[in-house]
Amino acid sequence: MLRHTVAERPDWKQQAAQYGFHFHTMYNEPYWDESLYYQFSLAQIENDLETPTAELHQMCLAVVDEVVNSEQLLTRFQIPQDCWDMVQQSWQHRDPSLYSRLDLVYDGNGPAKLLENNADTPTSLYETGFWQWLWLEQQVERGVLFRGADQFNSLQEKLIHRFADIARWYNIGQMHFACCQDTEEDRGTVQYLQDCATAAGLTTDFVFIEDIGLADTQVFTDLNNAPITDCFKLYPWEFMLREEFAGALPQADVNWLEPMWKSVLSNKALLPQLWKMFPNHPNLLPAFFADDRRASLPGKWVKKPLYSREGANISLLEDNHERPLSAGPYGEEGFILQAFHPLPCFSRNYTLIGSWLVDNLPAGISVREDSSLITQDLSRFVPHIIL
């Protein structure tokens, strides 16, 4: 795993405008950074990232099966009690999922270690599936990169195929797509997924989360009063299950992407349960609930809220002395402790690997960099190659 500097494409910003990549710079700071790239060998990709990703995913599904059949664990995972039946039925029906991303610590020498599972609303999808692939093709074409350079990236192809699968599963030809207002990155992610769904033969409609209505018949509707029956929503289940309209979810009878059983995977309670079910697995870090007596262990631990996003509300515990690393609004539902495993540092930048899955299949990686130990929403996205 090597970090190389490289000449940027002189016209990449013009191309970004042409292709709708409007969030390549945020708050006057670069989000997309093609002045460098990371290089992997094929063996590193196949043995250290792709194979463990598939195995970790199956382990996570085993946790779901355990949790939905246990009131004690559903409580531990902070799933609202009046939603237990819906979550359980979603799993029993095997409601299809679309995609997810595992965040891994990896320095080029296995094994990679799982930090968390972004199973519900992972972003950086467009820049992974399309934009970094376009960068690779053009840089090879222009002679900047070696002719034999490749990329671990079948994300777009698999997304299109998966949308076609889901359309057959539900026997549908139309789907709504939704995200919150005033979130340019989220809107870009959803627009990209709409394009993939269109390529799969679906008709798509967009609605902001704030504009979804509830008819007298307890059916969710868009601004044209059209019923929402099938919907991809870039909006977390931990929010949805606590909204005022959560009580209408059973009667509304919407096929949601991601499905409701993903609420089990989209919080950090997954990590101690994984460690309990698969102790000492080479791709796991020790993890416990913060109120577990075993969590009072010497050494360094990272304290994470059960529900948090973009690296918020993270603390470092060393010999039971706590030092906050990032602020944020989360933590009300409780915390877990995970053994500290620092991100690898390249040229004073800390690097995180995002390993993507579409349905059950590994589909590529993304690389994020930051000058701090915590990867957050403004951490730089850097392309990669296999050579």
XYZ file of C-alpha atoms in Angstrom:
387
model
C 0.000 0.000 0.000
C 1.777 3.081 -1.288
C 0.865 6.766 -1.373
C 1.922 8.575 -4.569
C 1.611 12.178 -5.672
C 0.409 12.719 -9.235
C -0.460 15.499 -11.675
C -4.106 16.508 -11.555
C -6.245 16.557 -14.687
C -6.190 20.205 -15.761
C -9.894 20.150 -16.654
C -11.279 18.109 -13.757
C -13.280 20.968 -12.232
C -14.955 21.694 -15.563
C -15.778 18.011 -15.853
C -17.121 18.001 -12.301
C -19.556 20.776 -13.256
C -20.524 18.863 -16.396
C -21.192 15.623 -14.503
C -22.959 17.223 -11.541
C -20.202 16.692 -8.952
C -20.979 19.904 -7.071
C -19.563 18.968 -3.665
C -15.924 18.359 -4.650
C -15.070 21.395 -2.502
C -16.896 22.085 0.753
C -16.522 25.152 2.970
C -13.554 26.228 0.811
C -11.724 22.996 1.608
C -11.017 20.236 -0.924
C -13.152 17.136 -0.493
C -12.026 15.406 -3.701
C -8.197 15.315 -3.912
C -6.576 13.900 -7.043
C -3.129 15.305 -6.370
C -2.310 11.840 -5.000
C -3.531 8.256 -5.055
C -3.063 5.028 -3.129
C -1.619 1.956 -4.818
C -2.508 -1.619 -3.814
C -1.395 -4.983 -5.099
C -3.962 -7.468 -6.358
C -3.125 -9.814 -3.465
C -3.793 -7.029 -0.940
C -7.194 -6.332 -2.505
C -8.267 -9.958 -2.838
C -6.852 -11.420 0.380
C -6.826 -8.527 2.852
C -9.905 -6.525 1.813
C -12.335 -8.314 -0.528
C -12.448 -11.729 1.188
C -12.663 -10.345 4.769
C -15.381 -7.905 3.662
C -17.560 -10.787 2.472
C -16.926 -12.719 5.683
C -17.574 -9.743 7.965
C -20.820 -9.060 6.146
C -22.053 -12.606 6.781
C -21.088 -12.253 10.443
C -23.131 -9.042 10.626
C -26.145 -10.826 9.148
C -25.761 -13.508 11.824
C -25.986 -10.725 14.433
C -29.226 -9.479 12.865
C -30.717 -12.958 13.116
C -29.729 -13.122 16.779
C -30.988 -9.653 17.680
C -34.421 -9.684 16.022
C -35.295 -12.843 17.974
C -34.285 -11.438 21.365
C -36.220 -8.778 23.275
C -33.176 -8.287 25.484
C -30.950 -7.530 22.504
C -33.546 -5.354 20.771
C -33.611 -3.307 23.969
C -29.802 -3.270 24.100
C -29.722 -2.039 20.494
C -32.124 0.795 21.402
C -34.772 -0.264 18.879
C -38.077 1.341 20.000
C -40.308 -1.366 21.457
C -43.343 -0.482 19.332
C -41.187 -1.173 16.236
C -39.909 -4.613 17.232
C -42.518 -6.507 15.231
C -41.845 -4.454 12.089
C -38.096 -4.991 12.339
C -38.539 -8.704 12.941
C -40.969 -9.090 10.031
C -38.652 -7.160 7.734
C -35.914 -9.700 8.507
C -38.196 -12.737 8.317
C -39.447 -11.613 4.904
C -35.828 -11.085 3.846
C -36.671 -7.623 2.545
C -33.915 -6.914 0.014
C -31.111 -4.487 0.789
C -29.206 -2.362 -1.704
C -25.756 -1.500 -0.394
C -23.538 -0.883 2.632
C -19.984 0.128 3.524
C -17.601 -1.326 6.081
C -14.994 1.066 7.476
C -11.673 -0.737 7.860
C -8.273 0.040 9.360
C -5.637 -1.271 6.947
C -2.019 -0.313 6.319
C -1.123 -2.714 3.520
C -0.398 -5.632 5.802
C -3.382 -7.730 6.857
C -5.559 -8.328 8.636
C -7.847 -5.337 8.151
C -9.824 -4.391 11.272
C -13.508 -3.423 11.260
C -14.247 -0.029 12.803
C -17.969 0.100 11.990
C -20.666 -0.887 9.519
C -22.382 1.901 7.600
C -25.337 -0.263 6.650
C -28.184 2.242 6.359
C -27.203 5.579 4.791
C -23.583 5.461 3.567
C -22.524 8.347 1.338
C -19.413 8.887 -0.870
C -21.110 6.518 -3.297
C -20.943 8.677 -6.443
C -17.289 9.528 -5.992
C -16.489 5.834 -5.442
C -18.581 4.223 -8.156
C -18.252 6.792 -10.931
C -15.891 9.689 -10.328
C -12.733 7.846 -9.230
C -13.240 5.350 -12.089
C -13.464 8.239 -14.571
C -10.217 9.611 -13.052
C -8.500 6.252 -13.582
C -9.630 5.891 -17.202
C -8.578 9.419 -18.133
C -5.225 9.309 -16.328
C -4.347 6.023 -18.043
C -5.504 7.436 -21.379
C -3.312 10.509 -20.928
C -0.261 8.446 -19.951
C -0.154 9.761 -16.377
C -0.771 6.282 -14.955
C 0.594 2.941 -16.127
C -1.388 1.224 -18.876
C -1.903 -1.805 -16.625
C -3.396 0.177 -13.732
C -6.763 -1.113 -12.516
C -9.153 -0.319 -9.661
C -11.198 -2.416 -7.228
C -14.477 -0.954 -8.362
C -17.534 -2.748 -9.745
C -19.886 -0.607 -7.661
C -21.898 1.040 -10.433
C -22.356 -2.185 -12.385
C -23.537 -4.040 -9.286
C -25.901 -1.236 -8.228
C -27.649 -1.300 -11.605
C -27.930 -5.086 -11.463
C -29.250 -4.956 -7.897
C -31.940 -2.393 -8.751
C -33.115 -4.749 -11.492
C -33.213 -7.598 -8.938
C -35.230 -5.508 -6.484
C -37.662 -4.441 -9.211
C -38.310 -8.119 -9.978
C -38.547 -8.996 -6.267
C -41.315 -6.455 -5.648
C -42.701 -6.587 -9.214
C -42.430 -2.817 -9.617
C -41.497 -0.373 -12.352
C -41.342 2.860 -10.358
C -39.527 4.012 -7.216
C -39.326 7.218 -5.185
C -35.983 8.548 -3.948
C -35.704 10.823 -0.927
C -33.194 12.764 1.167
C -33.241 15.847 3.372
C -33.157 19.398 2.079
C -29.994 21.526 2.164
C -27.644 18.538 1.916
C -25.793 18.819 -1.386
C -23.769 15.646 -0.830
C -26.884 13.630 0.035
C -28.720 14.990 -3.002
C -25.755 14.033 -5.204
C -25.751 10.507 -3.768
C -29.482 10.092 -4.354
C -29.268 11.519 -7.874
C -26.556 8.988 -8.668
C -28.729 6.159 -7.355
C -31.650 7.453 -9.437
C -29.413 7.248 -12.504
C -28.484 3.656 -11.612
C -32.145 2.747 -11.096
C -33.060 4.338 -14.430
C -30.332 2.292 -16.115
C -31.971 -0.781 -14.553
C -35.281 0.090 -16.210
C -37.084 1.791 -13.314
C -38.986 5.071 -13.489
C -37.844 7.326 -10.641
C -39.399 10.234 -8.771
C -37.696 12.435 -6.192
C -39.133 13.945 -3.006
C -37.459 15.668 -0.087
C -38.025 13.956 3.272
C -39.566 17.173 4.597
C -42.142 17.140 1.772
C -43.469 13.623 2.350
C -47.112 13.806 3.397
C -49.482 11.401 5.104
C -52.929 10.994 3.529
C -56.122 10.265 5.465
C -55.784 6.697 4.224
C -52.438 6.441 6.097
C -50.503 6.308 2.814
C -47.353 8.406 2.390
C -47.514 10.809 -0.563
C -45.229 13.145 -2.532
C -45.920 16.779 -3.451
C -48.134 15.631 -6.349
C -50.204 13.563 -3.910
C -48.955 10.431 -5.629
C -48.680 7.457 -3.234
C -45.215 6.358 -2.177
C -45.142 2.570 -2.359
C -41.455 1.868 -3.006
C -38.802 4.263 -1.756
C -35.053 4.603 -1.350
C -34.497 7.024 1.520
C -31.143 8.471 2.503
C -32.493 9.034 5.988
C -31.516 6.957 9.038
C -33.854 4.446 10.600
C -32.936 5.658 14.081
C -34.535 8.989 13.101
C -37.501 7.489 11.246
C -38.484 5.147 14.057
C -38.668 8.103 16.457
C -40.530 10.538 14.173
C -44.131 11.542 14.730
C -45.197 9.584 11.643
C -43.496 6.337 12.787
C -46.866 5.035 13.941
C -48.075 5.133 10.322
C -45.270 2.900 9.032
C -47.188 -0.413 9.300
C -50.309 0.873 7.523
C -48.368 2.815 4.866
C -46.996 -0.488 3.545
C -43.922 0.958 1.812
C -41.099 -1.188 0.475
C -38.151 0.744 1.903
C -34.542 0.779 0.828
C -32.764 0.264 3.051
C -35.119 -2.258 4.728
C -36.069 -1.868 8.374
C -33.874 -4.747 9.543
C -30.895 -2.528 8.696
C -31.735 -0.595 11.891
C -29.967 -3.419 13.748
C -26.743 -2.831 11.814
C -26.784 0.959 11.733
C -25.729 1.495 15.332
C -22.526 0.699 17.175
C -24.211 -1.930 19.374
C -23.323 -4.211 16.482
C -19.638 -4.110 17.478
C -19.821 -5.650 20.985
C -22.315 -8.214 19.727
C -19.945 -9.204 16.913
C -17.116 -9.590 19.424
C -19.323 -11.706 21.673
C -20.416 -14.006 18.847
C -17.039 -14.167 17.071
C -14.422 -13.582 19.806
C -10.838 -13.051 18.680
C -11.749 -13.000 15.001
C -8.734 -11.546 13.162
C -10.799 -8.794 11.487
C -12.520 -7.628 14.686
C -11.432 -5.361 17.506
C -12.479 -6.129 21.105
C -15.662 -4.204 21.881
C -18.034 -3.975 24.838
C -20.974 -1.911 25.960
C -19.729 0.971 28.083
C -21.749 -0.212 31.095
C -20.351 -3.755 30.805
C -18.029 -4.584 33.710
C -15.510 -6.092 31.252
C -15.145 -2.681 29.683
C -13.117 -1.441 32.658
C -9.898 -2.705 31.140
C -6.468 -1.097 31.045
C -5.065 0.372 27.865
C -6.617 2.554 25.171
C -10.269 2.373 24.150
C -12.429 4.450 21.846
C -15.810 5.449 23.238
C -18.531 5.728 20.592
C -22.259 6.544 20.847
C -24.635 3.804 19.754
C -26.025 6.270 17.240
C -23.672 8.805 15.686
C -22.592 10.031 12.283
C -19.481 11.468 10.635
C -17.212 10.679 13.587
C -19.179 12.790 16.100
C -18.979 12.428 19.910
C -15.904 10.196 19.932
C -13.692 10.009 23.031
C -10.420 8.266 23.818
C -10.194 6.378 27.116
C -6.760 5.546 28.436
C -6.635 3.694 31.761
C -10.190 4.972 32.395
C -9.283 8.640 31.809
C -11.506 10.098 29.084
C -10.388 12.656 26.480
C -12.981 13.954 23.978
C -11.798 13.827 20.362
C -14.873 15.223 18.586
C -18.030 17.084 19.549
C -21.590 16.462 18.430
C -25.233 15.927 19.437
C -25.179 12.156 20.003
C -24.922 9.847 23.004
C -28.380 9.841 24.575
C -28.904 6.137 23.800
C -25.632 5.000 25.351
C -22.077 4.147 24.325
C -19.825 1.259 23.394
C -16.085 0.863 23.894
C -13.871 -0.455 21.118
C -10.180 -1.250 21.474
C -8.059 1.579 20.103
C -6.405 0.742 16.791
C -4.910 3.843 15.146
C -5.388 4.565 11.473
C -2.191 4.197 9.446
C -0.345 7.457 8.870
C 1.049 8.338 5.434
C 2.884 11.660 5.114
C 1.137 12.902 8.275
C -2.289 11.910 6.954
C -4.467 9.247 8.574
C -6.083 6.871 6.094
C -9.389 4.964 6.299
C -10.594 2.291 3.863
C -14.283 2.067 3.015
C -15.147 -1.368 1.645
C -18.429 -1.444 -0.254
C -20.976 -4.201 -0.668
C -23.968 -4.375 -2.959
C -26.391 -6.890 -1.500
C -23.954 -9.585 -0.294
C -21.132 -8.954 -2.760
C -17.962 -6.878 -2.208
C -18.008 -4.144 -4.838
C -14.969 -1.883 -4.374
C -13.181 0.439 -1.994
C -12.879 4.127 -1.234
C -9.989 5.840 0.543
C -10.434 8.816 2.878
C -7.676 10.941 4.403
C -7.563 13.368 7.294
C -4.928 15.154 9.313
C -6.748 13.990 12.475
C -7.407 10.493 13.811
C -11.167 10.901 13.303
C -12.575 10.599 9.774
C -15.428 13.086 9.396
C -17.666 14.459 6.641
C -14.984 16.837 5.314
C -12.186 14.250 5.231
C -10.640 14.145 1.776
C -11.623 11.480 -0.757
C -8.570 10.105 -2.584
C -8.587 7.723 -5.593
C -6.779 4.388 -5.682
C -5.305 1.957 -8.195
C -4.293 -1.696 -8.331
C -0.904 -2.307 -9.891
